[in-house]
Amino acid sequence: MEFAQHLTQNPTAPARRAEILSDPGFGQYFTDHTVVIDWTEGTGWHDARIEPYGPIALDPAASVLHYGQEIFEGLKAYRFADGSVQTFRPEKNAARLNTSARRLALPELPEELFLEAIKLLVATDADWVPDGDGESLYLRPFMISTEAFLGVRPAKQVSFRVIASPAGNYFGGELHAVPIWLSEKYARAGHGGTGEAKCGGNYAASLAAQLEAEEHGCSQVLFLDPTDDYAVEELGGMNVFFVIDGDTLVTPALNGDILHGVTRDSVLSFAADLGLTVQERRITFAEWKQLLSEGRLNEVFACGTAAVITPVSELRTADGNLTFPDTDQATSVWGRIRQHLLDVQTGAAEDTKGWMRRLA
Ligand code: COI
């Protein structure tokens, strides 16, 4: 598909861009352009274009504003030492977008259109890709229902867009271990619900729990499955891992309620290469506490595209806190996998799995 080019007449001044890139934070600043592809029932995808970044004109009756028919993705573009810009496993994001689309009754987007869209945006706004340690350009593809209609049914008009935002550490400042809050009042997903879809509603539903977390000094929430034996599911915006008995990496199995994290999948693959025993299985809160009390729990960490890999220092709960062992970044499982992942993503280590794709 041809993308029409409507480039901005008012690009950000280079000095202002340099100021933003010197301390990008996460999700606060956006590049000069956005890619858009519209969809209409009967016609399919049409009017692909790149246009200046700016507000979207939506009818107040647009169904996304009422019924939340929305999905999104997150992936990053990295600056290599040779000046090229590359991204990591974008086909996984394209495929997951379509899994989410099916669950939210949105149209599927052909994978090549997804890849062309991110490539065009990154090539156009390549000057926005930071090159600092752990920095990247975070790409946020998303799809919304734009039809003005208040009946509850899948919309007949939809828009797919990609925006881009220079990114440093998701949690702000330097990498540090974070405490997390155990949500006992709220669940993230129910069986048969939208847990494994990447839809805005899942994140909206996590916010009341996150407010509770913030009251306890935590910026992330851990959700359990309250309908069963309190199996661990995931954090508000990332998957969770445990290292036990020194050589075994455990993460909750994908059971329909848990997000199929691209970083999660990559961590499992790198861990197997490191010779660790990898287990995707049900792990209950009771087992977690028992492993800790027996001295068998070595590490707890969170991972996601935005957060990369971040160690967890403590689980705060209404009944008291569980404190996890202090870990050394250079020798810990999380630290070694994080370094290897970042090295592959930034071209410092060989991409033996063929996961990198050049964008610019
Ligand atoms: C990501 O890790 O890319 C996410 O989408 C998590 C969060 C920022 C919503």
Short mmCIF file of C-alpha atoms in Angstrom, two decimals, residues 27-290:
data_model
loop_
_atom_site.label_atom_id
_atom_site.label_comp_id
_atom_site.label_asym_id
_atom_site.label_seq_id
_atom_site.Cartn_x
_atom_site.Cartn_y
_atom_site.Cartn_z
CA GLY A 27 6.05 8.42 27.40
CA GLN A 28 6.16 12.17 27.87
CA TYR A 29 7.43 13.47 24.53
CA PHE A 30 6.39 12.54 21.02
CA THR A 31 8.05 12.80 17.63
CA ASP A 32 6.92 15.07 14.81
CA HIS A 33 4.81 12.55 12.88
CA THR A 34 2.20 9.83 13.16
CA VAL A 35 1.22 7.11 10.71
CA VAL A 36 -2.47 6.46 10.11
CA ILE A 37 -4.36 3.77 8.20
CA ASP A 38 -8.15 3.81 8.17
CA TRP A 39 -10.49 0.85 7.84
CA THR A 40 -14.09 0.76 6.71
CA GLU A 41 -16.31 -2.30 6.61
CA GLY A 42 -16.60 -3.48 3.02
CA THR A 43 -13.59 -1.45 1.81
CA GLY A 44 -10.94 -2.75 4.19
CA TRP A 45 -7.76 -0.81 4.98
CA HIS A 46 -7.33 2.44 3.06
CA ASP A 47 -5.88 5.97 3.16
CA ALA A 48 -2.49 5.02 4.57
CA ARG A 49 -0.56 8.19 5.34
CA ILE A 50 2.05 9.85 7.45
CA GLU A 51 1.00 13.19 8.86
CA PRO A 52 2.09 15.73 11.46
CA TYR A 53 1.68 14.55 15.07
CA GLY A 54 -1.35 16.21 16.62
CA PRO A 55 -4.80 15.81 18.15
CA ILE A 56 -7.27 13.39 16.53
CA ALA A 57 -10.65 14.76 15.42
CA LEU A 58 -13.21 12.26 16.70
CA ASP A 59 -16.98 12.44 16.71
CA PRO A 60 -18.16 12.58 20.35
CA ALA A 61 -20.21 9.46 19.59
CA ALA A 62 -17.15 7.52 18.36
CA SER A 63 -17.59 4.11 19.93
CA VAL A 64 -14.07 3.96 21.36
CA LEU A 65 -15.07 6.79 23.70
CA HIS A 66 -18.03 4.82 25.03
CA TYR A 67 -17.28 1.12 24.77
CA GLY A 68 -13.49 1.08 24.71
CA GLN A 69 -13.02 -0.88 21.48
CA GLU A 70 -9.27 -0.30 21.48
CA ILE A 71 -6.04 -2.30 21.34
CA PHE A 72 -2.38 -1.34 21.35
CA GLU A 73 1.18 -2.57 21.05
CA GLY A 74 4.57 -1.50 22.38
CA LEU A 75 7.97 -2.03 20.76
CA LYS A 76 11.22 -0.14 20.61
CA ALA A 77 13.67 1.12 17.99
CA TYR A 78 17.33 1.21 18.98
CA ARG A 79 20.26 3.24 17.64
CA PHE A 80 23.17 1.03 16.57
CA ALA A 81 26.78 2.22 16.69
CA ASP A 82 26.84 2.35 12.87
CA GLY A 83 23.99 4.90 12.99
CA SER A 84 21.33 2.48 11.74
CA VAL A 85 18.05 2.10 13.62
CA GLN A 86 16.77 -1.39 14.31
CA THR A 87 13.88 -3.01 16.11
CA PHE A 88 13.37 -6.29 17.92
CA ARG A 89 10.98 -9.07 16.83
CA PRO A 90 8.33 -6.73 15.36
CA GLU A 91 6.54 -9.71 13.79
CA LYS A 92 5.62 -10.81 17.33
CA ASN A 93 3.92 -7.46 17.93
CA ALA A 94 2.15 -7.60 14.56
CA ALA A 95 0.85 -11.07 15.39
CA ARG A 96 -0.19 -10.09 18.91
CA LEU A 97 -2.03 -7.04 17.61
CA ASN A 98 -4.12 -9.38 15.50
CA THR A 99 -4.76 -11.74 18.43
CA SER A 100 -5.98 -8.70 20.38
CA ALA A 101 -7.99 -7.52 17.35
CA ARG A 102 -9.88 -10.82 17.18
CA ARG A 103 -10.74 -10.64 20.89
CA LEU A 104 -11.95 -7.03 20.66
CA ALA A 105 -13.83 -7.66 17.37
CA LEU A 106 -11.57 -5.24 15.49
CA PRO A 107 -10.24 -5.90 11.96
CA GLU A 108 -6.91 -7.66 11.59
CA LEU A 109 -4.09 -5.64 10.06
CA PRO A 110 -1.84 -7.48 7.56
CA GLU A 111 1.61 -7.98 9.08
CA GLU A 112 3.36 -6.23 6.18
CA LEU A 113 1.25 -3.10 6.73
CA PHE A 114 2.18 -3.07 10.42
CA LEU A 115 5.88 -3.38 9.51
CA GLU A 116 5.67 -0.74 6.75
CA ALA A 117 3.93 1.66 9.12
CA ILE A 118 6.59 1.45 11.85
CA LYS A 119 9.38 1.58 9.27
CA LEU A 120 7.98 4.74 7.67
CA LEU A 121 7.51 6.49 11.01
CA VAL A 122 10.98 5.60 12.27
CA ALA A 123 12.66 6.49 8.96
CA THR A 124 10.89 9.86 8.96
CA ASP A 125 11.60 10.65 12.63
CA ALA A 126 14.97 8.86 12.84
CA ASP A 127 16.58 11.91 14.50
CA TRP A 128 14.41 11.16 17.54
CA VAL A 129 16.05 7.81 18.31
CA PRO A 130 18.26 8.38 21.38
CA ASP A 131 21.59 6.59 21.70
CA GLY A 132 22.16 6.67 25.48
CA ASP A 133 22.56 3.55 27.58
CA GLY A 134 19.18 1.79 27.87
CA GLU A 135 17.48 4.42 25.70
CA SER A 136 15.31 3.85 22.65
CA LEU A 137 12.40 5.19 20.65
CA TYR A 138 9.27 3.55 22.05
CA LEU A 139 6.74 2.83 19.32
CA ARG A 140 3.08 2.70 20.22
CA PRO A 141 0.85 1.23 17.49
CA PHE A 142 -2.85 1.30 18.40
CA MET A 143 -6.25 0.69 16.86
CA ILE A 144 -9.48 2.48 17.79
CA SER A 145 -13.09 2.28 16.71
CA THR A 146 -14.02 5.66 15.21
CA GLU A 147 -17.58 5.06 14.03
CA ALA A 148 -20.15 7.45 15.50
CA PHE A 149 -22.80 5.03 16.74
CA LEU A 150 -24.07 4.28 20.23
CA GLY A 151 -25.44 0.79 19.64
CA VAL A 152 -23.25 -1.89 21.14
CA ARG A 153 -21.73 -3.80 18.22
CA PRO A 154 -18.31 -3.90 16.49
CA ALA A 155 -17.63 -0.59 14.78
CA LYS A 156 -17.67 -0.32 10.99
CA GLN A 157 -15.00 2.38 10.97
CA VAL A 158 -11.65 1.94 12.61
CA SER A 159 -8.31 3.69 12.59
CA PHE A 160 -4.84 2.24 13.12
CA ARG A 161 -2.12 4.65 14.18
CA VAL A 162 1.48 4.61 15.29
CA ILE A 163 3.08 7.24 17.50
CA ALA A 164 6.64 7.29 18.80
CA SER A 165 8.16 8.53 22.04
CA PRO A 166 11.83 8.68 23.06
CA ALA A 167 12.30 6.55 26.17
CA GLY A 168 14.70 6.02 29.06
CA ASN A 169 14.00 3.95 32.19
CA TYR A 170 10.26 3.26 32.63
CA PHE A 171 10.54 3.67 36.40
CA GLY A 172 12.54 6.91 36.13
CA GLY A 173 16.15 7.62 37.04
CA GLU A 174 18.74 4.86 37.13
CA LEU A 175 17.82 1.19 37.16
CA HIS A 176 16.89 0.12 40.69
CA ALA A 177 14.97 -2.70 42.34
CA VAL A 178 11.32 -1.79 42.87
CA PRO A 179 8.86 -2.76 45.59
CA ILE A 180 5.48 -4.01 44.32
CA TRP A 181 2.06 -4.14 45.95
CA LEU A 182 -0.09 -7.26 46.18
CA SER A 183 -3.62 -6.53 45.06
CA GLU A 184 -6.05 -8.59 47.11
CA LYS A 185 -9.14 -6.55 46.38
CA TYR A 186 -8.92 -6.48 42.58
CA ALA A 187 -8.20 -8.97 39.81
CA ARG A 188 -6.68 -8.07 36.47
CA ALA A 189 -8.48 -10.64 34.36
CA GLY A 190 -11.16 -13.29 34.60
CA HIS A 191 -11.25 -16.58 32.74
CA GLY A 192 -12.70 -15.96 29.29
CA GLY A 193 -12.10 -12.23 29.66
CA THR A 194 -9.61 -10.04 27.85
CA GLY A 195 -6.55 -10.87 29.97
CA GLU A 196 -4.30 -11.93 27.12
CA ALA A 197 -5.43 -9.13 24.79
CA LYS A 198 -3.45 -5.92 24.85
CA CYS A 199 -6.46 -3.64 25.20
CA GLY A 200 -6.72 -0.34 27.01
CA GLY A 201 -9.51 -1.69 29.23
CA ASN A 202 -7.13 -4.11 30.98
CA TYR A 203 -4.88 -1.23 31.93
CA ALA A 204 -7.78 1.01 32.96
CA ALA A 205 -8.99 -1.80 35.22
CA SER A 206 -5.57 -1.98 36.89
CA LEU A 207 -5.51 1.67 37.91
CA ALA A 208 -7.60 1.50 41.09
CA ALA A 209 -5.19 -1.19 42.29
CA GLN A 210 -2.27 0.96 41.23
CA LEU A 211 -3.60 3.86 43.30
CA GLU A 212 -3.69 1.51 46.28
CA ALA A 213 -0.11 0.50 45.43
CA GLU A 214 1.00 4.11 45.37
CA GLU A 215 -0.42 4.62 48.85
CA HIS A 216 2.03 1.91 49.89
CA GLY A 217 5.00 3.38 48.03
CA CYS A 218 4.80 1.02 45.04
CA SER A 219 4.41 1.86 41.38
CA GLN A 220 3.38 -1.62 40.23
CA VAL A 221 0.73 -4.08 41.35
CA LEU A 222 0.90 -7.85 41.39
CA PHE A 223 -2.33 -9.59 40.45
CA LEU A 224 -3.32 -13.09 41.52
CA ASP A 225 -6.07 -15.31 40.17
CA PRO A 226 -8.66 -15.04 42.97
CA THR A 227 -10.98 -17.67 41.52
CA ASP A 228 -8.57 -20.50 41.92
CA ASP A 229 -5.71 -21.14 44.32
CA TYR A 230 -4.31 -17.61 44.14
CA ALA A 231 -1.96 -18.38 41.27
CA VAL A 232 0.36 -15.56 40.30
CA GLU A 233 -0.64 -13.84 37.06
CA GLU A 234 1.24 -10.66 36.19
CA LEU A 235 1.91 -7.08 37.20
CA GLY A 236 -0.16 -4.14 36.00
CA GLY A 237 2.07 -3.64 32.96
CA MET A 238 4.64 -6.44 32.89
CA ASN A 239 5.22 -10.19 33.30
CA VAL A 240 6.84 -11.66 36.41
CA PHE A 241 9.67 -14.21 36.86
CA PHE A 242 11.20 -16.12 39.78
CA VAL A 243 14.63 -17.70 40.06
CA ILE A 244 14.57 -20.65 42.46
CA ASP A 245 17.15 -23.17 43.65
CA GLY A 246 19.88 -21.18 41.89
CA ASP A 247 19.26 -22.63 38.45
CA THR A 248 15.55 -22.68 37.71
CA LEU A 249 13.57 -19.87 36.11
CA VAL A 250 9.81 -19.96 36.70
CA THR A 251 7.10 -17.79 35.17
CA PRO A 252 3.33 -18.22 35.14
CA ALA A 253 2.17 -20.27 32.14
CA LEU A 254 0.11 -18.53 29.46
CA ASN A 255 -3.40 -19.54 30.47
CA GLY A 256 -5.53 -17.12 28.47
CA ASP A 257 -5.44 -14.49 31.22
CA ILE A 258 -1.79 -13.47 30.88
CA LEU A 259 -0.20 -11.23 28.27
CA HIS A 260 2.06 -12.99 25.76
CA GLY A 261 5.00 -10.70 26.45
CA VAL A 262 7.66 -10.46 23.74
CA THR A 263 10.25 -9.76 26.43
CA ARG A 264 8.84 -12.68 28.44
CA ASP A 265 9.34 -15.01 25.48
CA SER A 266 12.85 -13.65 24.83
CA VAL A 267 13.86 -14.06 28.50
CA LEU A 268 12.75 -17.70 28.40
CA SER A 269 14.83 -18.28 25.29
CA PHE A 270 17.99 -16.58 26.63
CA ALA A 271 17.61 -18.36 29.98
CA ALA A 272 17.60 -21.74 28.25
CA ASP A 273 20.79 -20.68 26.40
CA LEU A 274 22.37 -19.86 29.78
CA GLY A 275 21.70 -23.44 30.84
CA LEU A 276 18.89 -22.61 33.26
CA THR A 277 15.96 -24.94 33.70
CA VAL A 278 12.95 -23.04 32.41
CA GLN A 279 9.46 -23.66 33.77
CA GLU A 280 6.26 -22.07 32.51
CA ARG A 281 3.77 -23.26 35.08
CA ARG A 282 1.22 -22.33 37.68
CA ILE A 283 2.90 -20.83 40.72
CA THR A 284 0.69 -19.95 43.65
CA PHE A 285 1.20 -17.22 46.20
CA ALA A 286 1.45 -19.92 48.89
CA GLU A 287 4.30 -21.65 47.02
CA TRP A 288 6.09 -18.31 46.56
CA LYS A 289 5.95 -17.63 50.31
CA GLN A 290 7.11 -21.15 51.07
#
